[in-house]
PDB file of C-alpha atoms in Angstrom:
ATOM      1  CA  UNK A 950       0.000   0.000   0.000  1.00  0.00           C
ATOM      2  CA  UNK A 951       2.689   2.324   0.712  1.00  0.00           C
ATOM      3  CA  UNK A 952       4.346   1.693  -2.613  1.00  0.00           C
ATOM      4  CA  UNK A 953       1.243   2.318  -4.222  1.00  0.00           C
ATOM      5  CA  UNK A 954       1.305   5.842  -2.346  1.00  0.00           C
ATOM      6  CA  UNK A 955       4.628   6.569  -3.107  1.00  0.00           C
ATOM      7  CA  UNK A 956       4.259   5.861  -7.150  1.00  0.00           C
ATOM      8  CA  UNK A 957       1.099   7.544  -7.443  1.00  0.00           C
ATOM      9  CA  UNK A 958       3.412  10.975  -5.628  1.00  0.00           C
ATOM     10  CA  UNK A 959       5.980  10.379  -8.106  1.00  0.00           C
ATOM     11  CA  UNK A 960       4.185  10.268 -10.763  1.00  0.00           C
ATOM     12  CA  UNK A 961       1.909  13.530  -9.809  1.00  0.00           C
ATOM     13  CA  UNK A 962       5.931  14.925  -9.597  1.00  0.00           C
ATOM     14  CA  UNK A 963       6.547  14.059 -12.787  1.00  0.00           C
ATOM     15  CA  UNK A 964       3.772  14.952 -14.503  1.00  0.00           C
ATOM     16  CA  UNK A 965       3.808  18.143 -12.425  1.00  0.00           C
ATOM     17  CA  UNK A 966       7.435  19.331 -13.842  1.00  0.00           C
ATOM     18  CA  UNK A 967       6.007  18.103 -17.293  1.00  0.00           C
ATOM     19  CA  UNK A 968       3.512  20.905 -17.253  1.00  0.00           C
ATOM     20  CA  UNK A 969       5.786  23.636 -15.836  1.00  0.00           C
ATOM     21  CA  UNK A 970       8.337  22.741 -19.093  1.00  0.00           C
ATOM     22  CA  UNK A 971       5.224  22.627 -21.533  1.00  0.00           C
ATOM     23  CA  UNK A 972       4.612  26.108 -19.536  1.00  0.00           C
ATOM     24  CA  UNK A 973       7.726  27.687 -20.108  1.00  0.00           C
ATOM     25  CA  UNK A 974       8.083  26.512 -23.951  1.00  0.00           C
ATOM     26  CA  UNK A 975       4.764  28.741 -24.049  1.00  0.00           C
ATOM     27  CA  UNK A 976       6.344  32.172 -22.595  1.00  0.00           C
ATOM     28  CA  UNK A 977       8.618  34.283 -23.667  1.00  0.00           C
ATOM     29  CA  UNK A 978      11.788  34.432 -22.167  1.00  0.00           C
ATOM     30  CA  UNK A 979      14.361  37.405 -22.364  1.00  0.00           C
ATOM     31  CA  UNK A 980      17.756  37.069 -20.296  1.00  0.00           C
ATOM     32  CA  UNK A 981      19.906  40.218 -20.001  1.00  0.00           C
ATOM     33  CA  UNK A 982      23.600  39.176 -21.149  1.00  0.00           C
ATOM     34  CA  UNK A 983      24.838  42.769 -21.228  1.00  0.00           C
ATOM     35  CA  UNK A 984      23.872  46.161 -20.510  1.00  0.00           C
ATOM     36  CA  UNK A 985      25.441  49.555 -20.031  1.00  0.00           C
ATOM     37  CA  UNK A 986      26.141  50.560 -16.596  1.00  0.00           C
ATOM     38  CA  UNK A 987      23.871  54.284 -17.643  1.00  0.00           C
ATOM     39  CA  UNK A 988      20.561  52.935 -19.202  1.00  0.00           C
ATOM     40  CA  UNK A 989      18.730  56.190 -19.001  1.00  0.00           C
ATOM     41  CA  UNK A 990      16.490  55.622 -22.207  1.00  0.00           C
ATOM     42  CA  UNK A 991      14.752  52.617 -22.823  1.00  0.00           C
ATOM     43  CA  UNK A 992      12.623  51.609 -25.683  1.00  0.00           C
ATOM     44  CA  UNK A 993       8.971  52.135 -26.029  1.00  0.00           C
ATOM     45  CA  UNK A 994       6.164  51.116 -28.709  1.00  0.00           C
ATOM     46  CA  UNK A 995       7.456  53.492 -31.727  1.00  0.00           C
ATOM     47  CA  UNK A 996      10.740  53.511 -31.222  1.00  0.00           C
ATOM     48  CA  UNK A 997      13.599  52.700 -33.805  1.00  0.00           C
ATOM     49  CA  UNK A 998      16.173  50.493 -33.310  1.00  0.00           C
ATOM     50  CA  UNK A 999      18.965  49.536 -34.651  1.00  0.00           C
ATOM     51  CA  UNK A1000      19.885  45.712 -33.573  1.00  0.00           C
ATOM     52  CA  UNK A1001      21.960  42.855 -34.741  1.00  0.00           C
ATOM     53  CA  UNK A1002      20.962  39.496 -34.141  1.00  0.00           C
ATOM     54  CA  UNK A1003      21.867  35.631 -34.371  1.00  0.00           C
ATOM     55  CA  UNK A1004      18.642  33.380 -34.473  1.00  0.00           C
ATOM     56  CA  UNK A1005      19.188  30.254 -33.771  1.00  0.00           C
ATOM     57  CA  UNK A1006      17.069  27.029 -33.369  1.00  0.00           C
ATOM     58  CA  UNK A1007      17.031  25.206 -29.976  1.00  0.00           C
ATOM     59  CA  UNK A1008      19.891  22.576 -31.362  1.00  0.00           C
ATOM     60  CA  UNK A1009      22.250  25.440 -32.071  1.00  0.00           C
ATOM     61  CA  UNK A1010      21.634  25.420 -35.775  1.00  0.00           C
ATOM     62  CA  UNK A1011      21.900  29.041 -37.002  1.00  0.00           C
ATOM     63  CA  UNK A1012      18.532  30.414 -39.024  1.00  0.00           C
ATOM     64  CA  UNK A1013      19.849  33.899 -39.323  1.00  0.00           C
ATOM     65  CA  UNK A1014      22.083  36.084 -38.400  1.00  0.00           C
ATOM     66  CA  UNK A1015      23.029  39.966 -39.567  1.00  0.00           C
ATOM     67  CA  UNK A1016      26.680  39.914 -38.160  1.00  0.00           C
ATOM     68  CA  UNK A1017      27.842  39.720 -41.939  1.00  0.00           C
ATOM     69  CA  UNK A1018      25.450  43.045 -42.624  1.00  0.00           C
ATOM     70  CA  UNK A1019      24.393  46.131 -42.118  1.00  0.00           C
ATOM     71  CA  UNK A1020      22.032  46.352 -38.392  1.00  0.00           C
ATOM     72  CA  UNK A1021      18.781  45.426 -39.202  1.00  0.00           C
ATOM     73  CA  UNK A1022      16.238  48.842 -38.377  1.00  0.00           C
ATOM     74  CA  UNK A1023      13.470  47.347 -36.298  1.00  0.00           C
ATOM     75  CA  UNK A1024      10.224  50.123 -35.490  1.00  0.00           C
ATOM     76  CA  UNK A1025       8.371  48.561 -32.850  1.00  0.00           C
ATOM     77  CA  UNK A1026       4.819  48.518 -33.066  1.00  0.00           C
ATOM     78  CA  UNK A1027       5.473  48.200 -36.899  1.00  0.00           C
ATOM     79  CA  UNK A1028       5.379  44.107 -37.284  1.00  0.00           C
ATOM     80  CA  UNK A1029       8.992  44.342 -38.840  1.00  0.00           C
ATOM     81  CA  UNK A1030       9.726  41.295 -36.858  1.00  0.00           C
ATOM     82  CA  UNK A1031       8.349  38.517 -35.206  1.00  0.00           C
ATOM     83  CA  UNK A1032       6.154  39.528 -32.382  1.00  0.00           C
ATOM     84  CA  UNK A1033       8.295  37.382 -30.222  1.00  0.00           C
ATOM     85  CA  UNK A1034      11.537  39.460 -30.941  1.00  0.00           C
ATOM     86  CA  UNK A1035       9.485  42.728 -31.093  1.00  0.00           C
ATOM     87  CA  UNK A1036       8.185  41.922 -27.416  1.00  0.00           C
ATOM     88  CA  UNK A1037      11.452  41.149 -26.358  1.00  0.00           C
ATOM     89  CA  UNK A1038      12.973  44.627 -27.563  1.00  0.00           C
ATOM     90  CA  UNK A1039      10.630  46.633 -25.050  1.00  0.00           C
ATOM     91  CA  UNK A1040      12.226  48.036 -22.524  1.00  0.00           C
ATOM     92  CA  UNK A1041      15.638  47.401 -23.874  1.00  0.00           C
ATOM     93  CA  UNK A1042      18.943  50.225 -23.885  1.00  0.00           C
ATOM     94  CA  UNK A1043      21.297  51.242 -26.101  1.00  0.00           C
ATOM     95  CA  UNK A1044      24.139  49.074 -26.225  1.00  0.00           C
ATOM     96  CA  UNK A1045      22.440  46.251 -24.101  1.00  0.00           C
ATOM     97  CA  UNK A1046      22.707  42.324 -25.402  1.00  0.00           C
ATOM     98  CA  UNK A1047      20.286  40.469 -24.797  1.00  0.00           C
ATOM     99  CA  UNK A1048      18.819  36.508 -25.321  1.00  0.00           C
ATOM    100  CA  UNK A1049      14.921  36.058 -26.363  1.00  0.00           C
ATOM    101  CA  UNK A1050      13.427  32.426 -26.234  1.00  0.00           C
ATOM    102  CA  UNK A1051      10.442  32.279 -28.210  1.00  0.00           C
ATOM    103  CA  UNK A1052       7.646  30.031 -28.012  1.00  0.00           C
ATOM    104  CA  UNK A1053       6.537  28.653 -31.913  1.00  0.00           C
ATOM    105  CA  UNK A1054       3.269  30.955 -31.287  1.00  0.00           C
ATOM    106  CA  UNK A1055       5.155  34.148 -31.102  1.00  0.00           C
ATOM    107  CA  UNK A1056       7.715  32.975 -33.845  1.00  0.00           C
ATOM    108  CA  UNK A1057       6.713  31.308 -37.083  1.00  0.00           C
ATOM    109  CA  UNK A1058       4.240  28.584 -35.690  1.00  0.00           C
ATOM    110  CA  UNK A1059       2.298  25.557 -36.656  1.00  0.00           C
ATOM    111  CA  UNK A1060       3.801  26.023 -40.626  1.00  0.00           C
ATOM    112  CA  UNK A1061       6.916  27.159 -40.064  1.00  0.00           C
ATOM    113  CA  UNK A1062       9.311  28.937 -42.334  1.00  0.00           C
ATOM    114  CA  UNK A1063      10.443  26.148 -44.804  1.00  0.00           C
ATOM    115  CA  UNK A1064      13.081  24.765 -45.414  1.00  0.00           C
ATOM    116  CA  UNK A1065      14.779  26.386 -42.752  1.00  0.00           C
ATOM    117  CA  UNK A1066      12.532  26.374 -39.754  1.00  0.00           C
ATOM    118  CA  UNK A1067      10.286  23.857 -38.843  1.00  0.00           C
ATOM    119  CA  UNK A1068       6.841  23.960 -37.712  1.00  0.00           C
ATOM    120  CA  UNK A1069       6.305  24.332 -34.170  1.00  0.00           C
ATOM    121  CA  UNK A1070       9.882  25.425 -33.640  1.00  0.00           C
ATOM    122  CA  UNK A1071      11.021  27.310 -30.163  1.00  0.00           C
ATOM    123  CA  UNK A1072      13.880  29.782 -31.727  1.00  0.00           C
ATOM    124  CA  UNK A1073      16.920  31.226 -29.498  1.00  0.00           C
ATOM    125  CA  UNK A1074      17.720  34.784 -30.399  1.00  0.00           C
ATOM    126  CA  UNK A1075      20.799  37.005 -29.233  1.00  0.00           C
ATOM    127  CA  UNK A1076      20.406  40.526 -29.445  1.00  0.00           C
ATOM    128  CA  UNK A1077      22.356  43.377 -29.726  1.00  0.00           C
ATOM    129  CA  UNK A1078      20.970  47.046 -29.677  1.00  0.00           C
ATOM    130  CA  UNK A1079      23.271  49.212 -31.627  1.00  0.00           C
ATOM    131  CA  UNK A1080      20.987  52.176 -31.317  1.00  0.00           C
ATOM    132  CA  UNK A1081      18.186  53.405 -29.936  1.00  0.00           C
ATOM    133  CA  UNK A1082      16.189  56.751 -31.832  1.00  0.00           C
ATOM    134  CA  UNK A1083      12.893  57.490 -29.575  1.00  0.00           C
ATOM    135  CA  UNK A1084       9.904  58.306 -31.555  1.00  0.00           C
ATOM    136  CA  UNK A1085       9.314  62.149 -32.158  1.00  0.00           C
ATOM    137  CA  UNK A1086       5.971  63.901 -30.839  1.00  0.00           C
ATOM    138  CA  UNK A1087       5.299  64.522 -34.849  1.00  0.00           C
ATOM    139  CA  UNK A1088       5.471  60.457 -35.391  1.00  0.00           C
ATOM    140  CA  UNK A1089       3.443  60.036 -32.290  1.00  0.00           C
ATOM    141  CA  UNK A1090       0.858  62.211 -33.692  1.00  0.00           C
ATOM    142  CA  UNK A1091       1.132  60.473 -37.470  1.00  0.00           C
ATOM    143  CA  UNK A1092       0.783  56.916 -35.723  1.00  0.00           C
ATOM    144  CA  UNK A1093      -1.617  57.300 -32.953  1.00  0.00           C
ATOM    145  CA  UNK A1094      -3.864  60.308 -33.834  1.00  0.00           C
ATOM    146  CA  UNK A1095      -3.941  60.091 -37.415  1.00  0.00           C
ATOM    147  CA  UNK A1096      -5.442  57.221 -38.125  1.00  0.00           C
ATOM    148  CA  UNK A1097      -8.258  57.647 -35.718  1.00  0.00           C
ATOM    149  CA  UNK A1098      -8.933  61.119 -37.437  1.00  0.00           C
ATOM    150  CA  UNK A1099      -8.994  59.017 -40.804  1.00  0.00           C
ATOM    151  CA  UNK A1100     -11.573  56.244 -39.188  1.00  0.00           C
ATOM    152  CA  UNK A1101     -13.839  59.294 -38.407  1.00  0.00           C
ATOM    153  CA  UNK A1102     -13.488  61.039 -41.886  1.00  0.00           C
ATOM    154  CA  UNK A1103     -14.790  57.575 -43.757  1.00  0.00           C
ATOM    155  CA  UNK A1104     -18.378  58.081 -42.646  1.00  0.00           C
ATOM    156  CA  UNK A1105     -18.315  61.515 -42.799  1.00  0.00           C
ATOM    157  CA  UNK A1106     -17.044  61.639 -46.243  1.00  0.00           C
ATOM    158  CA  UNK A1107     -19.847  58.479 -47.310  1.00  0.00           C
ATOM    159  CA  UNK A1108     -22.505  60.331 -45.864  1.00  0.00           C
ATOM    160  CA  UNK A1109     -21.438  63.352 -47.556  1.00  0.00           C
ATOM    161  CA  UNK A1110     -21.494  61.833 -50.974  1.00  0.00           C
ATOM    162  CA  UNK A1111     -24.576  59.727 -50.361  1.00  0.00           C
ATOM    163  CA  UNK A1112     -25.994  63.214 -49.321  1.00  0.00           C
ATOM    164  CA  UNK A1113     -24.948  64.848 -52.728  1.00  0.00           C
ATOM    165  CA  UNK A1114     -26.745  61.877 -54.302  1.00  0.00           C
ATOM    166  CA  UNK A1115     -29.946  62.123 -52.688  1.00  0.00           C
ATOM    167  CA  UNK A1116     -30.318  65.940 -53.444  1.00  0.00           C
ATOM    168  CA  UNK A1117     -29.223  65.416 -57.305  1.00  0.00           C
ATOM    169  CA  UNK A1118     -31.779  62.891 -57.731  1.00  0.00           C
ATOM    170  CA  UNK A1119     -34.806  64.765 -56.470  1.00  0.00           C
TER     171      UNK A1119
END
């Protein structure tokens, strides 16, 4: 009886730990390697950055890398990058290094990116911010206001023309 006891804790263990990996294999994780010892600045949703990167898949085999190239320019908010790399910028400094683990949902996912990543692949990225530009109140105000004022001029402009219509066909 005791044994019985004992194997049915184990197990619960085991299948316990099970879950918490399965957990973390969900989440993003982002592990400072290196940062500046003045970090007064640190990005927000807008901001450009200038980064180089090594992506790597969870056996070490290298999927990318822009050591051999110019930094890639990365405007958060923008979609220029997976969302798990773009979530892993925030909050980042100039000059900091850093190392994103990405879940396949915030990467590439079910499909993949053939013939180089597979489907459901967790990818390793380390980061390096080479710069950091923070968005300008006149970007603010073409990202965030403008396109609301836009989204109210649609109906206003339809209603307008349907307007015209209905008094030229009287």
């Amino acid at each position: 009886m005791k044994f019985l006891l004992v194997l049915l804790a184990a197990l619960a263990f085991t299948a316990a730990e099970d879950g918490e990996a399965e957990k973390s294999a969900e989440e993003l994780l982002v592990e400072t390697l290196a940062k500046p010892e003045t970090c007064t600045v640190t990005s927000v949703m807008g901001d450009t950055l200038q980064i180089h990167y090594t992506g790597r898949l969870l056996d070490g085999k290298v999927i990318d890398s822009s050591l051999s190239r110019d930094p890639l320019v990365v405007e958060l908010g923008k979609r220029t990058v997976i969302s798990g790399l773009e979530q892993a910028l925030l909050g980042v400094c100039e000059g900091q290094k850093i190392k994103a683990t990405i879940p396949a949902h915030l990467a590439y996912g079910k499909r993949g990116y053939p013939p180089t990543i597979p489907g459901d692949s967790v990818l390793e990225f380390e980061v390096e911010v080479v710069s950091l530009v923070q968005q300008t109140p006149w970007q603010k105000l073409v990202n965030d206001i403008f396109p609301l004022v836009c989204l109210a001029l649609v109906p206003t402009l339809l209603g307008l023309v349907g307007l015209y219509l209905y008094n030229k066909s009287k």
